[in-house]
Amino acid sequence: ITALAWSMATALTVSAESLIQPDSQGFLEFSPLRTALYPLILRIVASTSGSALNTIYLQIGMAGVAALFLAFSVRRWSGRWWHAYAVLIAVLANPSAVALHAQILSDSLFVSTLCLFLGVLLRMDREPALRHYFSVSLLTGIAIALRPASYAILPLWLFILWLYPVGRTRGELAAALILITAPGVLIVSSERLYHGRVHGPEAASLLDIHLFARAVAMDDSWPAAAVDPV
């Protein structure tokens, strides 16, 4: 009820001024600097509802569902309902997160995906099962397709395989390895193929630009200024 009430209240109080942010146009026009999943979602919503701006209602609904899933996962993991309520309130009452859900940016669905990811990890801690391996891989792939920074999640796959082994036979271990890799690889590969089909193989990447900027910032070989500009 709390998540439903939050979703309805947030949807009813959306401000038109907050919808479009400086980076929103890059998603609406599918800039080659952006990954393909969020622009694709915008196009699907636009074709079915008449406006890509209606995506915020999808984002708000997903945020409520993800927060509820995380809260129930905490309840199952800790055995205490007040822990679940505390997590639910912390996620839904966060002003920064609430603002993201009402903006045409990939951040909202990214945050919701991470909430689902954390919920699956908590459930895996209580019950290691092959379906959880599949969910971890699926959510990782979605997160990467939304924001390339999510590649940082990949090292966790090896940690999960080591910490939560499913069975001891080679067949069971092979099944776990396939389930934790195949869904994510399929999603990321599909996103890259779609991106390349739209923009071509030479399209730039925002991640590449950030890495280049960081490298330049770390490079101390640049000559010192002859005159202090300050």
C-alpha atoms as a printed R data frame, in Angstrom:
    type eleno elety resid chain resno      x       y       z
1   ATOM     1    CA   ILE     A     1  0.000   0.000   0.000
2   ATOM     2    CA   THR     A     2  2.844   2.387   0.850
3   ATOM     3    CA   ALA     A     3  4.549   1.810  -2.517
4   ATOM     4    CA   LEU     A     4  1.251   2.175  -4.405
5   ATOM     5    CA   ALA     A     5  0.369   5.378  -2.569
6   ATOM     6    CA   TRP     A     6  3.846   6.772  -3.255
7   ATOM     7    CA   SER     A     7  3.613   5.937  -6.957
8   ATOM     8    CA   MET     A     8  0.216   7.606  -7.302
9   ATOM     9    CA   ALA     A     9  1.258  10.685  -5.331
10  ATOM    10    CA   THR     A    10  4.479  11.067  -7.312
11  ATOM    11    CA   ALA     A    11  2.675  10.653 -10.646
12  ATOM    12    CA   LEU     A    12  0.068  13.253  -9.686
13  ATOM    13    CA   THR     A    13  2.636  15.809  -8.548
14  ATOM    14    CA   VAL     A    14  4.976  15.633 -11.549
15  ATOM    15    CA   SER     A    15  6.113  19.090 -12.607
16  ATOM    16    CA   ALA     A    16  6.300  19.810 -16.329
17  ATOM    17    CA   GLU     A    17  9.378  21.977 -15.714
18  ATOM    18    CA   SER     A    18 11.336  19.045 -14.263
19  ATOM    19    CA   LEU     A    19 10.702  16.590 -17.111
20  ATOM    20    CA   ILE     A    20 13.322  17.829 -19.540
21  ATOM    21    CA   GLN     A    21 16.880  18.132 -18.289
22  ATOM    22    CA   PRO     A    22 20.023  19.229 -20.193
23  ATOM    23    CA   ASP     A    23 20.850  15.587 -20.980
24  ATOM    24    CA   SER     A    24 17.289  14.591 -21.904
25  ATOM    25    CA   GLN     A    25 17.584  15.647 -25.528
26  ATOM    26    CA   GLY     A    26 20.406  13.199 -26.102
27  ATOM    27    CA   PHE     A    27 18.049  10.360 -25.139
28  ATOM    28    CA   LEU     A    28 15.013  11.707 -26.995
29  ATOM    29    CA   GLU     A    29 17.046  12.082 -30.196
30  ATOM    30    CA   PHE     A    30 19.123   8.957 -29.504
31  ATOM    31    CA   SER     A    31 22.533  10.567 -29.562
32  ATOM    32    CA   PRO     A    32 25.368   8.201 -30.553
33  ATOM    33    CA   LEU     A    33 26.920   9.022 -27.182
34  ATOM    34    CA   ARG     A    34 24.075   7.208 -25.420
35  ATOM    35    CA   THR     A    35 23.420   3.508 -25.011
36  ATOM    36    CA   ALA     A    36 20.381   2.239 -26.883
37  ATOM    37    CA   LEU     A    37 18.041   0.802 -24.252
38  ATOM    38    CA   TYR     A    38 16.579   3.993 -22.794
39  ATOM    39    CA   PRO     A    39 16.076   5.724 -26.181
40  ATOM    40    CA   LEU     A    40 14.414   2.517 -27.372
41  ATOM    41    CA   ILE     A    41 12.071   2.574 -24.375
42  ATOM    42    CA   LEU     A    42 11.253   6.224 -25.144
43  ATOM    43    CA   ARG     A    43 10.392   5.298 -28.737
44  ATOM    44    CA   ILE     A    44  8.173   2.403 -27.662
45  ATOM    45    CA   VAL     A    45  6.306   4.570 -25.144
46  ATOM    46    CA   ALA     A    46  5.929   7.336 -27.736
47  ATOM    47    CA   SER     A    47  4.521   4.932 -30.318
48  ATOM    48    CA   THR     A    48  2.047   3.372 -27.878
49  ATOM    49    CA   SER     A    49  0.953   6.399 -25.853
50  ATOM    50    CA   GLY     A    50  1.570   9.308 -28.203
51  ATOM    51    CA   SER     A    51  4.353  10.968 -26.217
52  ATOM    52    CA   ALA     A    52  7.754   9.871 -24.975
53  ATOM    53    CA   LEU     A    53  7.205  12.055 -21.911
54  ATOM    54    CA   ASN     A    54  4.765   9.457 -20.607
55  ATOM    55    CA   THR     A    55  7.833   7.328 -19.846
56  ATOM    56    CA   ILE     A    56  7.977   9.001 -16.447
57  ATOM    57    CA   TYR     A    57  4.834   7.101 -15.415
58  ATOM    58    CA   LEU     A    58  6.564   3.860 -16.343
59  ATOM    59    CA   GLN     A    59  9.592   5.006 -14.345
60  ATOM    60    CA   ILE     A    60  7.510   5.871 -11.293
61  ATOM    61    CA   GLY     A    61  5.694   2.537 -11.436
62  ATOM    62    CA   MET     A    62  8.960   0.634 -11.809
63  ATOM    63    CA   ALA     A    63 10.470   2.542  -8.893
64  ATOM    64    CA   GLY     A    64  7.571   1.520  -6.661
65  ATOM    65    CA   VAL     A    65  7.777  -2.134  -7.714
66  ATOM    66    CA   ALA     A    66 11.569  -2.245  -7.287
67  ATOM    67    CA   ALA     A    67 11.423  -0.633  -3.843
68  ATOM    68    CA   LEU     A    68  8.718  -3.089  -2.778
69  ATOM    69    CA   PHE     A    69 10.726  -6.058  -4.063
70  ATOM    70    CA   LEU     A    70 13.810  -4.858  -2.194
71  ATOM    71    CA   ALA     A    71 11.784  -4.367   1.001
72  ATOM    72    CA   PHE     A    72 10.321  -7.898   0.828
73  ATOM    73    CA   SER     A    73 13.804  -9.260   0.127
74  ATOM    74    CA   VAL     A    74 15.112  -7.507   3.240
75  ATOM    75    CA   ARG     A    75 12.192  -8.959   5.206
76  ATOM    76    CA   ARG     A    76 13.029 -12.473   4.000
77  ATOM    77    CA   TRP     A    77 16.736 -11.967   4.697
78  ATOM    78    CA   SER     A    78 16.492 -10.397   8.169
79  ATOM    79    CA   GLY     A    79 13.179 -11.839   9.361
80  ATOM    80    CA   ARG     A    80 12.025  -8.437  10.644
81  ATOM    81    CA   TRP     A    81  9.255  -6.371   9.128
82  ATOM    82    CA   TRP     A    82 10.562  -3.086  10.517
83  ATOM    83    CA   HIS     A    83 13.752  -3.578   8.511
84  ATOM    84    CA   ALA     A    84 11.639  -3.867   5.371
85  ATOM    85    CA   TYR     A    85  9.646  -0.730   6.199
86  ATOM    86    CA   ALA     A    86 12.833   1.184   6.968
87  ATOM    87    CA   VAL     A    87 14.330   0.245   3.583
88  ATOM    88    CA   LEU     A    88 11.078   1.035   1.771
89  ATOM    89    CA   ILE     A    89 10.845   4.487   3.326
90  ATOM    90    CA   ALA     A    90 14.551   5.175   2.780
91  ATOM    91    CA   VAL     A    91 14.261   4.341  -0.931
92  ATOM    92    CA   LEU     A    92 10.960   6.096  -1.612
93  ATOM    93    CA   ALA     A    93 11.561   9.158   0.566
94  ATOM    94    CA   ASN     A    94 14.985   9.978  -0.864
95  ATOM    95    CA   PRO     A    95 14.482  13.438  -2.447
96  ATOM    96    CA   SER     A    96 17.257  12.958  -5.005
97  ATOM    97    CA   ALA     A    97 15.882   9.611  -6.156
98  ATOM    98    CA   VAL     A    98 12.309  10.904  -6.278
99  ATOM    99    CA   ALA     A    99 13.435  13.781  -8.507
100 ATOM   100    CA   LEU     A   100 15.135  11.354 -10.906
101 ATOM   101    CA   HIS     A   101 11.946   9.355 -11.427
102 ATOM   102    CA   ALA     A   102 10.177  12.433 -12.804
103 ATOM   103    CA   GLN     A   103 12.864  13.255 -15.370
104 ATOM   104    CA   ILE     A   104 13.530  11.993 -18.890
105 ATOM   105    CA   LEU     A   105 16.845  10.414 -17.960
106 ATOM   106    CA   SER     A   106 18.040   6.818 -17.759
107 ATOM   107    CA   ASP     A   107 18.969   7.305 -14.101
108 ATOM   108    CA   SER     A   108 15.491   6.377 -12.842
109 ATOM   109    CA   LEU     A   109 15.333   2.945 -14.463
110 ATOM   110    CA   PHE     A   110 18.993   2.421 -13.555
111 ATOM   111    CA   VAL     A   111 18.262   3.007  -9.851
112 ATOM   112    CA   SER     A   112 15.239   0.699 -10.030
113 ATOM   113    CA   THR     A   113 17.353  -1.987 -11.688
114 ATOM   114    CA   LEU     A   114 19.941  -1.732  -8.914
115 ATOM   115    CA   CYS     A   115 17.194  -2.096  -6.282
116 ATOM   116    CA   LEU     A   116 16.028  -5.287  -7.996
117 ATOM   117    CA   PHE     A   117 19.653  -6.467  -8.225
118 ATOM   118    CA   LEU     A   118 20.221  -5.953  -4.487
119 ATOM   119    CA   GLY     A   119 16.963  -7.717  -3.717
120 ATOM   120    CA   VAL     A   120 18.026 -10.758  -5.732
121 ATOM   121    CA   LEU     A   121 21.387 -10.860  -3.961
122 ATOM   122    CA   LEU     A   122 19.642 -10.875  -0.564
123 ATOM   123    CA   ARG     A   123 17.385 -13.720  -1.680
124 ATOM   124    CA   MET     A   124 20.408 -15.601  -3.010
125 ATOM   125    CA   ASP     A   125 22.052 -15.318   0.400
126 ATOM   126    CA   ARG     A   126 19.128 -17.201   1.908
127 ATOM   127    CA   GLU     A   127 18.467 -19.582  -0.956
128 ATOM   128    CA   PRO     A   128 21.168 -20.116  -3.599
129 ATOM   129    CA   ALA     A   129 19.247 -21.220  -6.679
130 ATOM   130    CA   LEU     A   130 19.776 -21.275 -10.430
131 ATOM   131    CA   ARG     A   131 16.914 -18.814 -10.999
132 ATOM   132    CA   HIS     A   132 18.829 -16.236  -8.976
133 ATOM   133    CA   TYR     A   133 21.866 -16.655 -11.228
134 ATOM   134    CA   PHE     A   134 19.604 -15.950 -14.194
135 ATOM   135    CA   SER     A   135 18.145 -12.857 -12.489
136 ATOM   136    CA   VAL     A   136 21.567 -11.477 -11.572
137 ATOM   137    CA   SER     A   137 22.765 -11.828 -15.160
138 ATOM   138    CA   LEU     A   138 19.556 -10.372 -16.614
139 ATOM   139    CA   LEU     A   139 19.596  -7.327 -14.333
140 ATOM   140    CA   THR     A   140 23.309  -6.752 -14.938
141 ATOM   141    CA   GLY     A   141 22.714  -6.734 -18.673
142 ATOM   142    CA   ILE     A   142 19.839  -4.264 -18.311
143 ATOM   143    CA   ALA     A   143 21.921  -2.002 -16.068
144 ATOM   144    CA   ILE     A   144 24.802  -1.972 -18.583
145 ATOM   145    CA   ALA     A   145 22.393  -1.285 -21.452
146 ATOM   146    CA   LEU     A   146 21.083   1.686 -19.468
147 ATOM   147    CA   ARG     A   147 24.398   3.027 -18.179
148 ATOM   148    CA   PRO     A   148 27.831   1.677 -19.269
149 ATOM   149    CA   ALA     A   149 29.242   2.405 -15.804
150 ATOM   150    CA   SER     A   150 27.467  -0.789 -14.746
151 ATOM   151    CA   TYR     A   151 30.323  -2.809 -16.236
152 ATOM   152    CA   ALA     A   152 31.729  -2.423 -12.730
153 ATOM   153    CA   ILE     A   153 29.201  -5.049 -11.610
154 ATOM   154    CA   LEU     A   154 30.802  -7.797 -13.715
155 ATOM   155    CA   PRO     A   155 33.522  -8.772 -11.180
156 ATOM   156    CA   LEU     A   156 30.695  -9.616  -8.771
157 ATOM   157    CA   TRP     A   157 29.718 -12.524 -11.007
158 ATOM   158    CA   LEU     A   158 32.850 -14.464 -10.071
159 ATOM   159    CA   PHE     A   159 32.338 -13.590  -6.412
160 ATOM   160    CA   ILE     A   160 28.733 -14.846  -6.581
161 ATOM   161    CA   LEU     A   161 29.789 -18.105  -8.248
162 ATOM   162    CA   TRP     A   162 32.361 -18.657  -5.505
163 ATOM   163    CA   LEU     A   163 30.145 -17.614  -2.584
164 ATOM   164    CA   TYR     A   164 26.936 -19.363  -3.630
165 ATOM   165    CA   PRO     A   165 27.823 -22.570  -5.481
166 ATOM   166    CA   VAL     A   166 24.759 -24.443  -6.730
167 ATOM   167    CA   GLY     A   167 25.514 -28.153  -6.501
168 ATOM   168    CA   ARG     A   168 28.836 -29.863  -6.815
169 ATOM   169    CA   THR     A   169 28.636 -31.764 -10.090
170 ATOM   170    CA   ARG     A   170 30.154 -30.420 -13.276
171 ATOM   171    CA   GLY     A   171 26.741 -30.245 -14.909
172 ATOM   172    CA   GLU     A   172 25.300 -28.092 -12.134
173 ATOM   173    CA   LEU     A   173 28.304 -25.783 -12.116
174 ATOM   174    CA   ALA     A   174 28.146 -25.470 -15.912
175 ATOM   175    CA   ALA     A   175 24.446 -24.602 -15.703
176 ATOM   176    CA   ALA     A   176 25.183 -21.924 -13.113
177 ATOM   177    CA   LEU     A   177 27.979 -20.481 -15.254
178 ATOM   178    CA   ILE     A   178 25.720 -20.340 -18.315
179 ATOM   179    CA   LEU     A   179 22.830 -18.769 -16.413
180 ATOM   180    CA   ILE     A   180 25.002 -16.053 -14.881
181 ATOM   181    CA   THR     A   181 26.561 -15.102 -18.225
182 ATOM   182    CA   ALA     A   182 24.216 -15.858 -21.126
183 ATOM   183    CA   PRO     A   183 21.276 -13.500 -20.339
184 ATOM   184    CA   GLY     A   184 23.525 -10.521 -19.622
185 ATOM   185    CA   VAL     A   185 25.737 -11.132 -22.639
186 ATOM   186    CA   LEU     A   186 22.648 -11.486 -24.854
187 ATOM   187    CA   ILE     A   187 21.169  -8.176 -23.671
188 ATOM   188    CA   VAL     A   188 24.419  -6.214 -23.977
189 ATOM   189    CA   SER     A   189 25.193  -7.741 -27.379
190 ATOM   190    CA   SER     A   190 21.703  -6.901 -28.638
191 ATOM   191    CA   GLU     A   191 22.039  -3.333 -27.381
192 ATOM   192    CA   ARG     A   192 25.421  -2.943 -29.093
193 ATOM   193    CA   LEU     A   193 24.090  -4.398 -32.366
194 ATOM   194    CA   TYR     A   194 21.086  -2.059 -32.328
195 ATOM   195    CA   HIS     A   195 23.290   0.921 -31.499
196 ATOM   196    CA   GLY     A   196 25.651   0.047 -34.336
197 ATOM   197    CA   ARG     A   197 22.780  -0.453 -36.758
198 ATOM   198    CA   VAL     A   198 21.423   3.022 -36.007
199 ATOM   199    CA   HIS     A   199 24.682   4.969 -35.718
200 ATOM   200    CA   GLY     A   200 27.222   2.798 -37.464
201 ATOM   201    CA   PRO     A   201 30.268   0.966 -36.073
202 ATOM   202    CA   GLU     A   202 32.289   4.180 -35.726
203 ATOM   203    CA   ALA     A   203 29.860   5.831 -33.298
204 ATOM   204    CA   ALA     A   204 31.482   7.499 -30.304
205 ATOM   205    CA   SER     A   205 30.958   6.355 -26.738
206 ATOM   206    CA   LEU     A   206 30.349   8.593 -23.766
207 ATOM   207    CA   LEU     A   207 32.390   6.179 -21.661
208 ATOM   208    CA   ASP     A   208 35.354   6.595 -24.024
209 ATOM   209    CA   ILE     A   209 35.088  10.377 -23.731
210 ATOM   210    CA   HIS     A   210 35.025  10.208 -19.932
211 ATOM   211    CA   LEU     A   211 38.019   7.872 -19.854
212 ATOM   212    CA   PHE     A   212 39.941  10.160 -22.206
213 ATOM   213    CA   ALA     A   213 39.081  13.197 -20.074
214 ATOM   214    CA   ARG     A   214 40.256  11.407 -16.938
215 ATOM   215    CA   ALA     A   215 43.493  10.391 -18.641
216 ATOM   216    CA   VAL     A   216 44.146  13.972 -19.712
217 ATOM   217    CA   ALA     A   217 43.401  15.216 -16.206
218 ATOM   218    CA   MET     A   218 45.887  12.724 -14.737
219 ATOM   219    CA   ASP     A   219 48.612  13.526 -17.256
220 ATOM   220    CA   ASP     A   220 51.228  15.727 -15.566
221 ATOM   221    CA   SER     A   221 53.415  16.106 -18.660
222 ATOM   222    CA   TRP     A   222 51.700  19.259 -19.843
223 ATOM   223    CA   PRO     A   223 54.030  22.318 -19.732
224 ATOM   224    CA   ALA     A   224 53.439  24.779 -16.937
225 ATOM   225    CA   ALA     A   225 51.885  28.129 -17.820
226 ATOM   226    CA   ALA     A   226 54.418  30.937 -18.220
227 ATOM   227    CA   VAL     A   227 52.095  33.346 -16.440
228 ATOM   228    CA   ASP     A   228 49.758  32.459 -13.618
229 ATOM   229    CA   PRO     A   229 46.286  33.367 -14.963
230 ATOM   230    CA   VAL     A   230 45.035  33.962 -11.421
